[in-house]
Short mmCIF file of C-alpha atoms and ligand atoms in Angstrom, two decimals:
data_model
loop_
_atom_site.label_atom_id
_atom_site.label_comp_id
_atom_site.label_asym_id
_atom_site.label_seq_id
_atom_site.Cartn_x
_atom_site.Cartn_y
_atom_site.Cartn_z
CA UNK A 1 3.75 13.37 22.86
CA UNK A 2 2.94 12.56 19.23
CA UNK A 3 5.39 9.47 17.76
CA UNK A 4 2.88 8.31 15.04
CA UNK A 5 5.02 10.03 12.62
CA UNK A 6 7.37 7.32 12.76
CA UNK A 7 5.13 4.47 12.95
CA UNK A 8 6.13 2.86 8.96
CA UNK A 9 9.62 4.25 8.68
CA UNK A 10 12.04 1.37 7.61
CA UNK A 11 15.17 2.27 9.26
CA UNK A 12 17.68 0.51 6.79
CA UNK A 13 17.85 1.08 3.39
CA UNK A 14 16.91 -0.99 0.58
CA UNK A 15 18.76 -3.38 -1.89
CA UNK A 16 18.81 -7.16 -1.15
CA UNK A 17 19.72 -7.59 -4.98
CA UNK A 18 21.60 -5.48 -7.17
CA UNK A 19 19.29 -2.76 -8.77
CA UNK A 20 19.35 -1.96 -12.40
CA UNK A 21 18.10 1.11 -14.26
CA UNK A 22 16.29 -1.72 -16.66
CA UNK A 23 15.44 -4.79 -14.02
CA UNK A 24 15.96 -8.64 -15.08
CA UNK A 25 12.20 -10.12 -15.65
CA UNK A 26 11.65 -13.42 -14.23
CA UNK A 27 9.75 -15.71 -15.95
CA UNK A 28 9.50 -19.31 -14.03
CA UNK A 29 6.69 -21.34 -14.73
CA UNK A 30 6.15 -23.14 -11.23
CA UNK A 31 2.89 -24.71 -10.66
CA UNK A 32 3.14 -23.07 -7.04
CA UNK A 33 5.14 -20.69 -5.07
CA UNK A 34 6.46 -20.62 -1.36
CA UNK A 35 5.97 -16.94 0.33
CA UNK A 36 8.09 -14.71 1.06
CA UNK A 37 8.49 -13.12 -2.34
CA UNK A 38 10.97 -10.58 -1.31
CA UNK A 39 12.71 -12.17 2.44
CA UNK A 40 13.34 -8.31 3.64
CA UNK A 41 13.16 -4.71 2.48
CA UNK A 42 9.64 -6.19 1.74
CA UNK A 43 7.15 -3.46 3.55
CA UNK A 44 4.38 -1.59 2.46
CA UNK A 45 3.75 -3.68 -0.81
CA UNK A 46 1.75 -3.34 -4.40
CA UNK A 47 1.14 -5.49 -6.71
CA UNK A 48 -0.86 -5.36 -10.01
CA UNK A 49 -1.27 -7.38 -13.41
CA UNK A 50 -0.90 -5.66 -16.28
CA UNK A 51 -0.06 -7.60 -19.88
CA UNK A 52 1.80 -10.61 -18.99
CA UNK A 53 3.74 -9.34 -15.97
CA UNK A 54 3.08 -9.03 -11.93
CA UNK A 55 4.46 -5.95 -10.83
CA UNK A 56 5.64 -5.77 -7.52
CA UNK A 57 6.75 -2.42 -5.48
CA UNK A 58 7.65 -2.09 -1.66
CA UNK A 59 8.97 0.92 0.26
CA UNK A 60 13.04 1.22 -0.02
CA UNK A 61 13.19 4.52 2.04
CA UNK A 62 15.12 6.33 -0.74
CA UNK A 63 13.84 5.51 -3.94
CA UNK A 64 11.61 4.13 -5.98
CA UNK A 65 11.73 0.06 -7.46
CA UNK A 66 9.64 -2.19 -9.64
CA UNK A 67 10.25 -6.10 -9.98
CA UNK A 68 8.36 -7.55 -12.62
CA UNK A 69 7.64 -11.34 -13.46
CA UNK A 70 5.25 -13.68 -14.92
CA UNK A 71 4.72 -15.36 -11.73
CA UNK A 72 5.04 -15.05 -8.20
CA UNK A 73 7.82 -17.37 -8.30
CA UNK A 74 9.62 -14.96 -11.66
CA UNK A 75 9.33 -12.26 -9.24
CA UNK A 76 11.18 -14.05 -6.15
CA UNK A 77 14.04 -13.84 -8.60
CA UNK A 78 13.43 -10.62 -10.77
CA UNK A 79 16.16 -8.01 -10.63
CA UNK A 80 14.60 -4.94 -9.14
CA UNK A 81 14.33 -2.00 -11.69
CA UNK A 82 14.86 1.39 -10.49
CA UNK A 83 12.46 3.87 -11.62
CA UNK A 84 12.80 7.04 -9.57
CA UNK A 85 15.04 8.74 -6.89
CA UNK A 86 15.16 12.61 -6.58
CA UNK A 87 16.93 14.81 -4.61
CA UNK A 88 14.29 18.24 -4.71
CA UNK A 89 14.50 18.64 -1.27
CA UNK A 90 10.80 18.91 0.05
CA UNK A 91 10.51 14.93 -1.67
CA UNK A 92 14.05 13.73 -1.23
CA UNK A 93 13.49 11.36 1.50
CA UNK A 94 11.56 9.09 3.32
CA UNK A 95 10.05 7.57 0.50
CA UNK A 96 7.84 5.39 1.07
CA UNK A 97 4.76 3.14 -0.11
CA UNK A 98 4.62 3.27 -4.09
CA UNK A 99 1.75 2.20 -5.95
CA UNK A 100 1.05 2.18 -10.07
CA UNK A 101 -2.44 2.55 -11.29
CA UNK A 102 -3.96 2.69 -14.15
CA UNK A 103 -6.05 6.10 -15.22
CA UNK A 104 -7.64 6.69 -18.23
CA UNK A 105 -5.10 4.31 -20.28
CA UNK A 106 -1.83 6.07 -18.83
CA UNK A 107 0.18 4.60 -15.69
CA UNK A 108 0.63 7.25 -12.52
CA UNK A 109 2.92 6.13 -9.72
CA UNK A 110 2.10 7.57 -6.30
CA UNK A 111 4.22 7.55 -3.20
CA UNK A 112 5.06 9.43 0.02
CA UNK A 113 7.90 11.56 0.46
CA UNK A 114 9.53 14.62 2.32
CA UNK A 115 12.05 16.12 3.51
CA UNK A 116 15.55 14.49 4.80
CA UNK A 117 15.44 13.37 8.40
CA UNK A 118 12.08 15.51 8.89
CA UNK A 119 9.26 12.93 8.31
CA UNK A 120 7.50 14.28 10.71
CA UNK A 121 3.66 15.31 10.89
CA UNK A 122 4.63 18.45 9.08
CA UNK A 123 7.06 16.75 6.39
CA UNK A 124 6.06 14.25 4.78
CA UNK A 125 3.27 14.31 1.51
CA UNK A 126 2.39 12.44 -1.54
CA UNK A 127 3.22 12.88 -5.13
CA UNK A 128 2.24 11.38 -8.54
CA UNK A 129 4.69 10.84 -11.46
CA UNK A 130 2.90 10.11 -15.05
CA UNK A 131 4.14 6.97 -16.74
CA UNK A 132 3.41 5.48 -19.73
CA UNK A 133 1.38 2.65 -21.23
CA UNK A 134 3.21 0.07 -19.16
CA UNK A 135 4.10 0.20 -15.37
CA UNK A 136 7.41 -0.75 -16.80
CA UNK A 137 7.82 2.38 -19.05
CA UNK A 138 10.00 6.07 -17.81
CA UNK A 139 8.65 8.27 -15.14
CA UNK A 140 8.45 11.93 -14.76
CA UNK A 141 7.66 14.20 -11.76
CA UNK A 142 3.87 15.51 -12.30
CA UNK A 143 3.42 17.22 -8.63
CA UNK A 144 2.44 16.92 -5.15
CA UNK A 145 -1.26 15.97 -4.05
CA UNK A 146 -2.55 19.14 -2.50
CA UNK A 147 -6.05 18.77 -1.21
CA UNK A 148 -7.10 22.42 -1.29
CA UNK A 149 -8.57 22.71 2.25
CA UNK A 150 -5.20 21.40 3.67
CA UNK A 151 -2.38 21.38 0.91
CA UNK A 152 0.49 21.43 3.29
CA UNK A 153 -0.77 18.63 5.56
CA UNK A 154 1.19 15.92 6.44
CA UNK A 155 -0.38 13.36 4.37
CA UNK A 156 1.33 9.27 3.18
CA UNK A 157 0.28 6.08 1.59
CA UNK A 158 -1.93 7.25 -0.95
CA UNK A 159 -4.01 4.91 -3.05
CA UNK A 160 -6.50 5.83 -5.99
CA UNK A 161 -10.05 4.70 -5.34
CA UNK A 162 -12.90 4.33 -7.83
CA UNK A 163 -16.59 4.48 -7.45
CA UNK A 164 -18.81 4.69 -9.88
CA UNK A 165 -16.51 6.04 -12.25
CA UNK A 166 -15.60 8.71 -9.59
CA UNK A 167 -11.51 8.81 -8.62
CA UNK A 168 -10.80 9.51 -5.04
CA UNK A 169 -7.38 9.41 -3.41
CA UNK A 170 -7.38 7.55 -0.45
CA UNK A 171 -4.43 8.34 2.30
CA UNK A 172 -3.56 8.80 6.12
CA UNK A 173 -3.09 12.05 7.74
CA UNK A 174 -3.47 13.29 11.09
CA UNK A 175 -7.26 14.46 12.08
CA UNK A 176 -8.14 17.27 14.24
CA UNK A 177 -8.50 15.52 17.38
CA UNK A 178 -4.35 14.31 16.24
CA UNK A 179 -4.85 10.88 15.63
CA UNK A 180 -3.28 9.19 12.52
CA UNK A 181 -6.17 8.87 10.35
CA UNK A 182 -7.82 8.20 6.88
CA UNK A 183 -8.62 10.38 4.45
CA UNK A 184 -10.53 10.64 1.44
CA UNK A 185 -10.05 13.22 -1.61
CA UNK A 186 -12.39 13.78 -4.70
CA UNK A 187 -9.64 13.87 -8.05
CA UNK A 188 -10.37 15.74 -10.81
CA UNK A 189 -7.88 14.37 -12.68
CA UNK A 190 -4.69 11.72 -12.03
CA UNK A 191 -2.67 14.75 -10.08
CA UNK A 192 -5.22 16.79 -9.02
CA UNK A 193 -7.51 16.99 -5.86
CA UNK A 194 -10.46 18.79 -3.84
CA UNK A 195 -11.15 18.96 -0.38
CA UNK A 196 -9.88 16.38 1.73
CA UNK A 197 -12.90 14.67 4.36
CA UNK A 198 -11.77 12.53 7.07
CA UNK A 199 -12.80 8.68 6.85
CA UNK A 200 -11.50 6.87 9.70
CA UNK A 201 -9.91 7.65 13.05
CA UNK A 202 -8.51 4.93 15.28
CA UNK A 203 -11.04 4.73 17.83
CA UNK A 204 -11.55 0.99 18.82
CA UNK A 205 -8.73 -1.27 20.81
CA UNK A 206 -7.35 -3.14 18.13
CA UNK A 207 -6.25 0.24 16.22
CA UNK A 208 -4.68 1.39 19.52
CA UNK A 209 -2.42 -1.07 20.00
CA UNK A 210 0.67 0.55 21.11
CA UNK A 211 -0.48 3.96 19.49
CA UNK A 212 -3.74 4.42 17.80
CA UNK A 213 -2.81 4.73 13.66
CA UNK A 214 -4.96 3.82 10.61
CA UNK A 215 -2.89 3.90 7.52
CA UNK A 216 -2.22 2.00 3.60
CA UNK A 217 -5.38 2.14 2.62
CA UNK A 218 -6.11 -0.64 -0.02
CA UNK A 219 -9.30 -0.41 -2.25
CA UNK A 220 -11.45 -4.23 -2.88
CA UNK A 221 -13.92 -4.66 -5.70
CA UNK A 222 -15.96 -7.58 -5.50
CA UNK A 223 -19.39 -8.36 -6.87
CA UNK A 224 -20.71 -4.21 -6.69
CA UNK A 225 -19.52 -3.99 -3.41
CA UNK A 226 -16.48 -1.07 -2.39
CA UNK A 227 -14.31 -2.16 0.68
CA UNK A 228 -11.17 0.01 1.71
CA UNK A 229 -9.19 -2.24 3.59
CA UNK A 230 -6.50 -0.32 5.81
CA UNK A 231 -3.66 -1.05 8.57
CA UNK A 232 -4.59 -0.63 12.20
CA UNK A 233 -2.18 -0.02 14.84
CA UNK A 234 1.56 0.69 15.50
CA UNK A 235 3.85 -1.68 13.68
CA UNK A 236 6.26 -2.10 16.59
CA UNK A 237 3.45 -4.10 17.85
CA UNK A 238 2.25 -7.73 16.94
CA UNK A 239 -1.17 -6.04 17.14
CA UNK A 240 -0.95 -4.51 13.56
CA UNK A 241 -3.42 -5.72 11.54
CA UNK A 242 -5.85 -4.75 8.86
CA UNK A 243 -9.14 -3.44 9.18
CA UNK A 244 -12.01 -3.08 6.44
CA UNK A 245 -14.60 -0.25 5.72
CA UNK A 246 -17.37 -1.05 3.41
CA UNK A 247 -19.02 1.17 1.46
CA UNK A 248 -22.58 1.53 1.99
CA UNK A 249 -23.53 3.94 -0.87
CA UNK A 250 -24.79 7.66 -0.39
CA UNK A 251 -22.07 10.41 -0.78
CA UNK A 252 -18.56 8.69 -0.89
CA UNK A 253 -16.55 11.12 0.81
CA UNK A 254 -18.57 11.22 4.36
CA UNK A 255 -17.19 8.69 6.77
CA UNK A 256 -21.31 7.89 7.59
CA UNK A 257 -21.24 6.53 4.23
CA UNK A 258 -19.01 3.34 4.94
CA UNK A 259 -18.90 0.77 7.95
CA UNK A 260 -15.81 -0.20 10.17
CA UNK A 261 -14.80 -4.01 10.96
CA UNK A 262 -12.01 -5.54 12.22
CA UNK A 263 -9.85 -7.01 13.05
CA UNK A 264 -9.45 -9.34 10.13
CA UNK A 265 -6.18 -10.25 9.78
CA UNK A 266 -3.50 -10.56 12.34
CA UNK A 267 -0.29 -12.36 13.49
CA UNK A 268 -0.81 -16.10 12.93
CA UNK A 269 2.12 -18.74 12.22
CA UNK A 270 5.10 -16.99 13.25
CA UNK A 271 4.41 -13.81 10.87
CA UNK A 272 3.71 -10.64 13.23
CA UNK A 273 2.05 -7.38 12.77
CA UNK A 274 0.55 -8.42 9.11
CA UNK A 275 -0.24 -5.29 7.22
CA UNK A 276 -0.19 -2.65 4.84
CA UNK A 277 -1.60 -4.71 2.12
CA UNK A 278 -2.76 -4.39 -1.26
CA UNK A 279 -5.07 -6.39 -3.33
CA UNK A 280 -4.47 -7.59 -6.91
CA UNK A 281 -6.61 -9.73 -9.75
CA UNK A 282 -4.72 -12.40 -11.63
CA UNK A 283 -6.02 -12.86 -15.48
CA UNK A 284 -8.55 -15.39 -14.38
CA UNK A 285 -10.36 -12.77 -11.92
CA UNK A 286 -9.28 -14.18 -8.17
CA UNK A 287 -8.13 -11.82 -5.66
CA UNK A 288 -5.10 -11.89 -3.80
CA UNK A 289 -3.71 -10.04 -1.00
CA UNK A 290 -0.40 -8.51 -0.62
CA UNK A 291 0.76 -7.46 2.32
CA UNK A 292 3.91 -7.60 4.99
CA UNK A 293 4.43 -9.10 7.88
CA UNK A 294 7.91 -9.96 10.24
CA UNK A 295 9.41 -12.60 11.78
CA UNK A 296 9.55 -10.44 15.14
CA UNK A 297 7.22 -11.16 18.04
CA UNK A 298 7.51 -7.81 19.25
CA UNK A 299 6.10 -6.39 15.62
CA UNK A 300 8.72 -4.12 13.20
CA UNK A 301 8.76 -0.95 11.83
CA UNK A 302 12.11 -2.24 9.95
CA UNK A 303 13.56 -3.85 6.85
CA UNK A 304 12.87 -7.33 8.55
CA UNK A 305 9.67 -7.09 7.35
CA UNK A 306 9.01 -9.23 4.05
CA UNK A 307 6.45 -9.47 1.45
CA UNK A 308 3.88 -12.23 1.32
CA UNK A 309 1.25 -13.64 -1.23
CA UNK A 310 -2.39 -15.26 -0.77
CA UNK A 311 -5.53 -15.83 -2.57
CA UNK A 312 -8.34 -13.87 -0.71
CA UNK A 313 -11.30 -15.87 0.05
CA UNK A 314 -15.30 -14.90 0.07
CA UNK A 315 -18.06 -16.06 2.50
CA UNK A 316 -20.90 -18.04 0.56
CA UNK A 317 -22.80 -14.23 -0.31
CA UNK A 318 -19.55 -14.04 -2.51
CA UNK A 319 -18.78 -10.40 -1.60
CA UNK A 320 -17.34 -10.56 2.19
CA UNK A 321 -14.06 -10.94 1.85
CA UNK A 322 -12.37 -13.70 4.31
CA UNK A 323 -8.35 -12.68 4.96
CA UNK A 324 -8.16 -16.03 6.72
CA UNK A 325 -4.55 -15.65 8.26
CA UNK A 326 -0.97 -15.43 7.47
CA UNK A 327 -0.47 -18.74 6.15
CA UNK A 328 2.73 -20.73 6.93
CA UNK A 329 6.23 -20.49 4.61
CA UNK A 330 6.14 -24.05 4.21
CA UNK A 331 2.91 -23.94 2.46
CA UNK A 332 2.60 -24.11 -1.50
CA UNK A 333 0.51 -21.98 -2.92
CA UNK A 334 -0.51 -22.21 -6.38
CA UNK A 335 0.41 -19.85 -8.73
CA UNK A 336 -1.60 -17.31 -10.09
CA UNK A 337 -3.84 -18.25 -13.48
C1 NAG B 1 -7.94 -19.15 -11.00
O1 NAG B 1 -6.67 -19.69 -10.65
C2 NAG B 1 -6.56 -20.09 -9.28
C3 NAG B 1 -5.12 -20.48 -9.02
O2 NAG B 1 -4.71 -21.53 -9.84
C4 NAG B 1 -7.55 -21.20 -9.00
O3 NAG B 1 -7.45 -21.61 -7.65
C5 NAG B 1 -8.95 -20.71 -9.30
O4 NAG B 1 -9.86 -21.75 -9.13
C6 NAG B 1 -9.03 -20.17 -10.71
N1 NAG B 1 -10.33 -19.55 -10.91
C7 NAG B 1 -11.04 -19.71 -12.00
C8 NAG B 1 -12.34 -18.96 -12.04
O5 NAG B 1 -10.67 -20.42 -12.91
#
């Protein structure tokens, strides 16, 4: 019996502050922050720079919301702007996962959505909305992600990856053996893909904990070298935890191409089930990692899970990316330069 399909839904809806249709920016100049940066209703996060502002998005279950600050500590206390809800019913509901990126000098917003109270393995997809020059700017509907050898799958948390100029989009869908897997799509453009080619399955122990998924798939850059970090596991388990495939060169799209690690990061210091992360550059070109994690021992699927910040780290050949572990609330972190 199949229950993957509910393995990231947040079962309370969002809000922990009033939402606006034009969001407060928050603009403290701390020299550090404490984590978490949003307490609850903090799962599935992005974040990205872009012109003075940190941009921060995590799944609300019915719409979509962007906080935006000038530092981690701004966007503690940002007012949460909301950019899109919809009720088309094929993309009402469960929505889930939104990311902003940046494609040829326009901003597209991509999240998962489906039908209500259907998110099942047949109901559930990802669309793109076309922004503007700023992640900050209106939104309207540009379409669903249909890879053409599988355009109805079931398909959630997708991700835009780049390599060598190349756009892919990166997501989870079920493979033909049924596992919750990753997937990997050429784009020809910001709303349109090819065929999709299967990436990773949960095969090893520590993506089976509880039920085997692989899922939020997260692009790294560093030094010439591609990673897609990803989120391993069921998150009603303290065994979620992020993975990492690196990219080895040869034809992007064939899963011989890249090489599976992991685990890398998992519950440490009372934070449980650490995943579905993101990576982001501050101005000054460090990396940080985005991600949730919950206060649960047991691991959540729930709004108890809350967002947390930290600088990535690199071994001494500067490209192998150390995730180090959830690091305490108590500790200050300095902000972002
Ligand atoms: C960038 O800022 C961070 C946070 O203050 C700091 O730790 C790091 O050393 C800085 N990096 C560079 C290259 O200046």
């Amino acid at each position: 019996e199949n229950e993957w399909y509910n393995q990231c839904l947040p079962r309370t809806p969002a809000t922990i502050r009033p939402t606006s249709t034009t969001g407060g920016v928050g603009t403290a100049t701390d020299a550090t922050f404490q984590n978490p940066i949003k307490p609850s209703q903090g799962p599935d996060p992005f974040m990205v720079y872009d012109n003075g502002y940190y941009y921060l998005m995590t799944t609300t279950g019915s719409d979509v919301q962007i906080s935006r600050g000038t530092s981690m500590t701004a966007l503690k206390a940002a007012t949460p702007k909301l950019v899109w809800s919809d009720k088309t019913p094929n993309r009402c509901c469960s929505v889930w996962a939104p990311e902003v990126h940046k494609i040829s000098g326009k901003w597209w917003l991509y999240y998962s959505a489906g039908l209500a109270g259907n998110w099942n393995h047949e109901n559930q997809w990802v669309h793109v909305l076309e922004g503007g020059s700023s992640p900050w700017d209106t939104y309207t509907y540009r379409g669903r992600l249909e890879p053409t050898n599988a355009p109805d799958a079931w398909a959630i948390d997708g991700s835009i990856l780049t390599v060598n100029g190349a756009l892919y989009l990166v997501f989870a869908g079920v493979s033909p053996a049924g596992l919750q897997s990753l997937f990997i799509a050429p784009m020809s453009n910001a709303y349109t893909v090819g065929e999709r080619s299967l990436l990773s399955e949960p095969t090893d122990s520590w993506e089976r904990q509880g039920f085997p998924v692989n899922e939020g798939p997260a692009p790294l850059y560093k030094g010439g070298v591609t990673y897609l970090a990803f989120s391993a596991s069921s998150c009603r388990t303290a065994g979620y935890s992020l993975g990492l495939l690196k990219y080895n060169g040869g034809t992007v799209t064939s899963s011989s191409s890249w090489t599976k690690s992991g685990p890398h990061f998992t519950s440490a210091n009372g934070h449980y089930g650490p995943g579905h992360n993101a990576f982001f550059t501050s101005p000054n070109g460090s990396i940080y990692n985005v991600y949730h994690a919950t206060a649960k021992t047991t691991g959540a699927c729930d709004g108890s899970r809350y967002t947390m910040v930290q600088p990535l780290t690199f071994q001494s050949d500067g490209v192998t990316p150390n995730f180090g572990v959830p690091r305490p609330l108590s500790d200050n972190i300095p902000e972002p330069q």
